CSV table of C-alpha atoms in Angstrom, one decimal:
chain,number,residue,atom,x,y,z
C,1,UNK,CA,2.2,-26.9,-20.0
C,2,UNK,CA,-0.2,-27.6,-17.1
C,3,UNK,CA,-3.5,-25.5,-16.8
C,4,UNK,CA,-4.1,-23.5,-14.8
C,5,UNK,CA,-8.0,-23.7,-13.8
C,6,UNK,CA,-7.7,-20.7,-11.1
C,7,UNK,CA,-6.8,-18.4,-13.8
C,8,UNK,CA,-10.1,-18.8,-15.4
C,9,UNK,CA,-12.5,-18.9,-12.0
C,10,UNK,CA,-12.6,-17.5,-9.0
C,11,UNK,CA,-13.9,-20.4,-7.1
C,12,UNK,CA,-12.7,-23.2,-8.5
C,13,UNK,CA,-11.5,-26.3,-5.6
C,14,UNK,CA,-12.4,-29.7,-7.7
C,15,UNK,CA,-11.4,-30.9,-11.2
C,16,UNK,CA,-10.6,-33.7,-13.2
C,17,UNK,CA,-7.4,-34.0,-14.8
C,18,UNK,CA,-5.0,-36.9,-16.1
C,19,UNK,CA,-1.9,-37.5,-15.0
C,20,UNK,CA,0.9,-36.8,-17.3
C,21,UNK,CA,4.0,-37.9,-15.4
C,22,UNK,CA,5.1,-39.1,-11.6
C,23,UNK,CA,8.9,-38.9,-9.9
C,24,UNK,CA,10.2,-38.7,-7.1
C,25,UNK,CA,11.4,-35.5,-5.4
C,26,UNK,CA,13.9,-36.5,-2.4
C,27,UNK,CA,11.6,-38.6,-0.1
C,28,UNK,CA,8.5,-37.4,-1.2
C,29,UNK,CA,6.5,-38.1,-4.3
C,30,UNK,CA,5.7,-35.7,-7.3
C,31,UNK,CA,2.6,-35.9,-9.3
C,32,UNK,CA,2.3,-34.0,-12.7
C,33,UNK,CA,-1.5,-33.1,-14.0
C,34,UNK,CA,-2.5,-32.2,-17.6
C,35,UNK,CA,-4.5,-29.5,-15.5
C,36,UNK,CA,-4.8,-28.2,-11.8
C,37,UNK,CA,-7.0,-26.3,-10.0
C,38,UNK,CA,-4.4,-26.3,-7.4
C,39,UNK,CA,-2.5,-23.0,-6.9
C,40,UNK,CA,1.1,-23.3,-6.9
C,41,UNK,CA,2.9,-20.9,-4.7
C,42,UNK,CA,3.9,-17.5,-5.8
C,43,UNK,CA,3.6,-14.2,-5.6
C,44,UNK,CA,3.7,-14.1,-1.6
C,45,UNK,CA,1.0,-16.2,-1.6
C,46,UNK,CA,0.7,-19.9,0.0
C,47,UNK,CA,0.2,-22.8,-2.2
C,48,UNK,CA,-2.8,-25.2,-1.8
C,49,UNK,CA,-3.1,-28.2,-0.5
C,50,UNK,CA,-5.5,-31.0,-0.1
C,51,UNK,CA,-6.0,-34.6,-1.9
C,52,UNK,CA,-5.4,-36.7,-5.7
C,53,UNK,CA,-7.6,-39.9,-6.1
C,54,UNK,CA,-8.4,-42.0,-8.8
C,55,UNK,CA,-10.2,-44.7,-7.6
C,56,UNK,CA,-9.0,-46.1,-4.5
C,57,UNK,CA,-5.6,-44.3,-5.2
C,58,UNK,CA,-5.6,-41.7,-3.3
C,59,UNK,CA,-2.1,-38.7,-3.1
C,60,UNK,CA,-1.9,-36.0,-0.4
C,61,UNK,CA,-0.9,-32.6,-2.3
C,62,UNK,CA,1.5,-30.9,0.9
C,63,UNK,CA,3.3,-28.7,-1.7
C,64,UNK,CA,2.4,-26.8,-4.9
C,65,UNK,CA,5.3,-25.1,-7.4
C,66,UNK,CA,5.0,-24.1,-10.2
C,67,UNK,CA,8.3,-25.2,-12.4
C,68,UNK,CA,9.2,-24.6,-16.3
C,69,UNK,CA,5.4,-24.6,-17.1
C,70,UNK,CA,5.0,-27.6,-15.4
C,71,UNK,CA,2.9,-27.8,-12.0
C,72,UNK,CA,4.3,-30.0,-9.4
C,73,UNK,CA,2.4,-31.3,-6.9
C,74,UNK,CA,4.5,-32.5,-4.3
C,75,UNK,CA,3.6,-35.1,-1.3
C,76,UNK,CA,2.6,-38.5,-0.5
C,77,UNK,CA,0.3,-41.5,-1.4
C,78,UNK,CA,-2.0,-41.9,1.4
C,79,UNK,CA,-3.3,-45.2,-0.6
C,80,UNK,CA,-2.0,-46.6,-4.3
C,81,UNK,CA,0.0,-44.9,-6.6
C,82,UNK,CA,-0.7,-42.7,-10.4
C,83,UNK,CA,0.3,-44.1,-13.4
C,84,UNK,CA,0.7,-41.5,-16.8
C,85,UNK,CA,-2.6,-41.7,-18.3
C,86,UNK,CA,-4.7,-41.8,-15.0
C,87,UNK,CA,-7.8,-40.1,-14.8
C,88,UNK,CA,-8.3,-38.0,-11.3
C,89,UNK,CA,-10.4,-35.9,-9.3
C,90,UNK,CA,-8.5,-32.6,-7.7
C,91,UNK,CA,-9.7,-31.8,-4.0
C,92,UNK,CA,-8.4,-28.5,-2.6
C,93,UNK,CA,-8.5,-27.8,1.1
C,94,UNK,CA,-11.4,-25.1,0.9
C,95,UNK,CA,-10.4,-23.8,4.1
C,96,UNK,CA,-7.1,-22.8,3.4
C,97,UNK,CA,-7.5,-21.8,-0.2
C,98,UNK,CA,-10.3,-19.1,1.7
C,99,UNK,CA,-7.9,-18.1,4.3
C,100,UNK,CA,-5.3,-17.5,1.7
C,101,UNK,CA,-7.1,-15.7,-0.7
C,102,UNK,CA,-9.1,-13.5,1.8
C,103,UNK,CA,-4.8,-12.6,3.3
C,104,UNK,CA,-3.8,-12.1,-0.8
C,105,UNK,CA,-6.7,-9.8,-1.6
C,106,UNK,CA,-6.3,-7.6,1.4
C,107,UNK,CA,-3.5,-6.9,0.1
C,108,UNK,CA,-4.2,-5.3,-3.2
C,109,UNK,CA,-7.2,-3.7,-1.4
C,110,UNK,CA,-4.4,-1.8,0.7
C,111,UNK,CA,-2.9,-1.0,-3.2
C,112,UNK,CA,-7.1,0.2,-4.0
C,113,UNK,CA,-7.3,2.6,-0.9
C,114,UNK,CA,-4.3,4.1,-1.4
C,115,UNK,CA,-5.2,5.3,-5.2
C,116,UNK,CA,-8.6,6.3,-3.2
C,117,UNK,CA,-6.0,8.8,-1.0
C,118,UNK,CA,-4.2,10.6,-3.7
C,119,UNK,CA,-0.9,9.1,-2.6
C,120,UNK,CA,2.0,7.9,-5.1
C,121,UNK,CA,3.6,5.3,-3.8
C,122,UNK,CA,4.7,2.5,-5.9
C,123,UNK,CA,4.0,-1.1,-5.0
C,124,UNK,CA,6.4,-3.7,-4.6
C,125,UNK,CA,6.9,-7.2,-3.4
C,126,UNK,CA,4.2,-8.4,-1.0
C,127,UNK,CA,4.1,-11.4,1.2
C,128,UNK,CA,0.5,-12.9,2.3
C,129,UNK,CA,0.8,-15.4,4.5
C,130,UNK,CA,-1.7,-16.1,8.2
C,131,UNK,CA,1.6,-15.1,10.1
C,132,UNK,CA,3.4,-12.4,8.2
C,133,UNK,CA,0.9,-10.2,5.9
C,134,UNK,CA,3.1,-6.8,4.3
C,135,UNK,CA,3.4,-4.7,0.9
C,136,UNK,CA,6.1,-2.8,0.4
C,137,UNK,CA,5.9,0.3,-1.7
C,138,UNK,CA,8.7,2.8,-3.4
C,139,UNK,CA,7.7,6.5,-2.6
C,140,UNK,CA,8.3,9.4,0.0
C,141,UNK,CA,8.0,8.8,3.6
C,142,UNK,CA,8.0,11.0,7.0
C,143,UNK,CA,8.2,9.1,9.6
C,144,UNK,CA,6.6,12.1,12.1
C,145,UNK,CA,3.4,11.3,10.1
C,146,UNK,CA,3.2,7.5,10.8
C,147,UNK,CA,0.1,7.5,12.8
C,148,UNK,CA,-1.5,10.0,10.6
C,149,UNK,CA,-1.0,7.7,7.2
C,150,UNK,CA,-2.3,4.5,9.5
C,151,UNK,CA,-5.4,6.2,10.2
C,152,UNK,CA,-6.0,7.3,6.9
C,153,UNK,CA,-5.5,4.3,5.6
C,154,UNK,CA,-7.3,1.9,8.0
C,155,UNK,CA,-10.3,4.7,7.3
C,156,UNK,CA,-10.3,4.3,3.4
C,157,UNK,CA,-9.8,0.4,3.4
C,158,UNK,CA,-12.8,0.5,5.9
C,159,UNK,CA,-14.7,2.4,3.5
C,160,UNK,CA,-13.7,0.5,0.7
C,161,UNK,CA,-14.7,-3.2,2.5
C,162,UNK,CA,-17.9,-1.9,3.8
C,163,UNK,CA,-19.1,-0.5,-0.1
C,164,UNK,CA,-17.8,-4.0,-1.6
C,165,UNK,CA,-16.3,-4.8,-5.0
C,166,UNK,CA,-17.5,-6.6,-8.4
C,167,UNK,CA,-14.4,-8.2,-9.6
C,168,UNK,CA,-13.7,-9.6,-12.7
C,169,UNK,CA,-11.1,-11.2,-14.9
C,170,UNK,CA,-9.4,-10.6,-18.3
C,171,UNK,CA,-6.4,-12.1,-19.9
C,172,UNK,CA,-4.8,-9.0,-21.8
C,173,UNK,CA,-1.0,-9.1,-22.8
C,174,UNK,CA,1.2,-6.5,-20.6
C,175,UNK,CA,1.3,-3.6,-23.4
C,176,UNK,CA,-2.9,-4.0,-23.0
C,177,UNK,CA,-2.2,-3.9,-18.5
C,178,UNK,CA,-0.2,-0.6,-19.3
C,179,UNK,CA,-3.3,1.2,-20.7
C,180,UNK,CA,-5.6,0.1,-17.7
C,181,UNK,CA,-3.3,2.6,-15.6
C,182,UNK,CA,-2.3,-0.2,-13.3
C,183,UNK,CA,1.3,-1.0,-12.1
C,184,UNK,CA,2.8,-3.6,-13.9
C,185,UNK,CA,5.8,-5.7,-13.0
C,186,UNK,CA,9.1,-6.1,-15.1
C,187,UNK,CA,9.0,-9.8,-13.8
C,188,UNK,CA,5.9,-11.4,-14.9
C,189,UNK,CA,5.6,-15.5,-14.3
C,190,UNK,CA,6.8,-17.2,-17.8
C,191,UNK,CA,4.8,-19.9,-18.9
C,192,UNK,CA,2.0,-18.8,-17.2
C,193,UNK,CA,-1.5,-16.6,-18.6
C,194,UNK,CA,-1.0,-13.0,-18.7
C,195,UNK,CA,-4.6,-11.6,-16.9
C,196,UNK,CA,-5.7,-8.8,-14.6
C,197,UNK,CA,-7.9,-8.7,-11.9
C,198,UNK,CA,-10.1,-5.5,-11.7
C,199,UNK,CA,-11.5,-4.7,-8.4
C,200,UNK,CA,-14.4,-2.5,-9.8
C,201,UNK,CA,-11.9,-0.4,-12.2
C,202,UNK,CA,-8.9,-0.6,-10.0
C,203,UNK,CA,-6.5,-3.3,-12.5
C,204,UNK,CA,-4.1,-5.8,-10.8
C,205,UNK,CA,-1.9,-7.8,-12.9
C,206,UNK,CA,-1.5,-11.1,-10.7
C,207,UNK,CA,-2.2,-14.7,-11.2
C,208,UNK,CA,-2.9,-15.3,-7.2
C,209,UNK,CA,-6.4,-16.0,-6.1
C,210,UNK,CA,-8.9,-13.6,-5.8
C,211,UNK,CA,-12.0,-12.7,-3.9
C,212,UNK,CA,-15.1,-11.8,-6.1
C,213,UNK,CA,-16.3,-9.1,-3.4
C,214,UNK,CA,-13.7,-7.5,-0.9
C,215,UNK,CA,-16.5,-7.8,1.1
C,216,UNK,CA,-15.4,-11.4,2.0
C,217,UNK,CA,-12.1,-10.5,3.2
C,218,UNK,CA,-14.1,-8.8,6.3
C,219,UNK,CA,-12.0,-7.2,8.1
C,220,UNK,CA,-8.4,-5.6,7.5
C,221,UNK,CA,-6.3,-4.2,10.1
C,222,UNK,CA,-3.6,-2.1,9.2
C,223,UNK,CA,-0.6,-2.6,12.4
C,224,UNK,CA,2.1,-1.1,11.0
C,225,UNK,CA,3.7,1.3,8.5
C,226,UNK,CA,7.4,1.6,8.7
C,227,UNK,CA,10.9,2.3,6.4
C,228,UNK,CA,12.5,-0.7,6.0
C,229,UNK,CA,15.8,-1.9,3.6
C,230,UNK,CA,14.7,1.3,1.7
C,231,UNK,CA,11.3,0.4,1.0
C,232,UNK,CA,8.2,1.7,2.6
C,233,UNK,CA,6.3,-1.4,3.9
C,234,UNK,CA,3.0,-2.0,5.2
C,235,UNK,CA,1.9,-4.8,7.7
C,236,UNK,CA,-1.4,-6.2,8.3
C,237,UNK,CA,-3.2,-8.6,9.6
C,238,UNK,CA,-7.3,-10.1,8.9
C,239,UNK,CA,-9.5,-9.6,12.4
């Protein structure tokens, strides 16, 4: 089982880990840690990428997946080569981690408005990414009211960004999630921690990255809401 360091901290870009194992994935190289900060992707969210060195050895991480309880970084030695038993220092790309997280946490701050309106949809799948950012929900859904549930909407997140969040962690098993009043999925990640994310009180069972303060999302613009494959879903973007 590797670690997962960005379970346990918000911020977390650098570690030290030793390497457990190496192979070789088609014509790129794989690279298996004892621990990662490194966020393998999942969830509709991006995985990290950015650099491996020990010593002079150094690996560029271009893919993150998360496999069997086993994190595989997946890329290329810019310099060297790992051996099992190596002892490294993890570099994330801060920048894209930030962009990422920021897109991820817009998104359950569209889930936090919407308990703010009263309304009882049911969220779904999600996908967080710079060029395609949705949620989809189950629920009722008139399409004569579109504009009307986009200006609500794009009002209460408003609201909710400009007041700001305290978020916090807790690992609590999925009976203990039930009782927090938050939704929580039939497919939760084997092999991985079970934890929440509370956005003041609001509870989000998910093991993406987080903001501390929805404040540093900034802004979230809400461009579309629409029926689509029988699901409700709702598109935005970050301004």
């Amino acid at each position: 089982m590797t670690k997962l360091l960005y379970m346990e901290d918000f911020d977390v870009t650098s570690c030290e880990a030793k390497v457990v194992k190496t192979e070789d994935f088609n014509d790129k190289q794989v690279v298996v840690l004892d621990q990662t900060c490194f966020y393998a992707k999942g969830g509709g969210q991006d995985f990290d990428q950015g650099r491996i060195k020990s010593g002079d050895n150094i690996f560029k991480v271009e893919g993150v997946f998360f496999i069997d309880g086993e994190v595989k970084h997946i890329g290329e030695y810019e310099s060297g080569s790992f051996s099992a038993g190596d002892s490294t220092t993890c570099e994330v790309d801060k920048e894209r981690r930030a962009l990422n997280t920021r897109i991820h946490s817009g998104g359950h701050t569209i889930d936090m408005a919407m308990r703010g309106l009263g309304w009882s949809w049911t969220p779904g799948k999600g996908a967080h990414y710079p060029d395609m950012a949705f949620v989809e929900y189950s629920g009722e859904f008139n399409g004569e009211q579109k504009q009307k549930y986009i200006s609500d909407l794009q009002a209460k997140i408003d609201e909710l960004v400009t007041k700001g969040s305290t978020n916090t962690l807790k690992f609590m098993t999925p009976e203990e999630m039930k009782e927090t009043g938050a939704t929580v999925p039939d497919n939760l990640p084997k092999g991985k921690p079970s934890r929440v994310v509370f956005y003041d009180d609001f509870a989000v069972p998910c093991g993406g990255t987080h903001v501390k303060d929805i404040k540093e999302i900034s802004k979230i613009n809400i461009t579309n809401i629409k029926r689509k494959n029988g699901s409700i879903r709702v598109s935005y973007k970050l301004i």
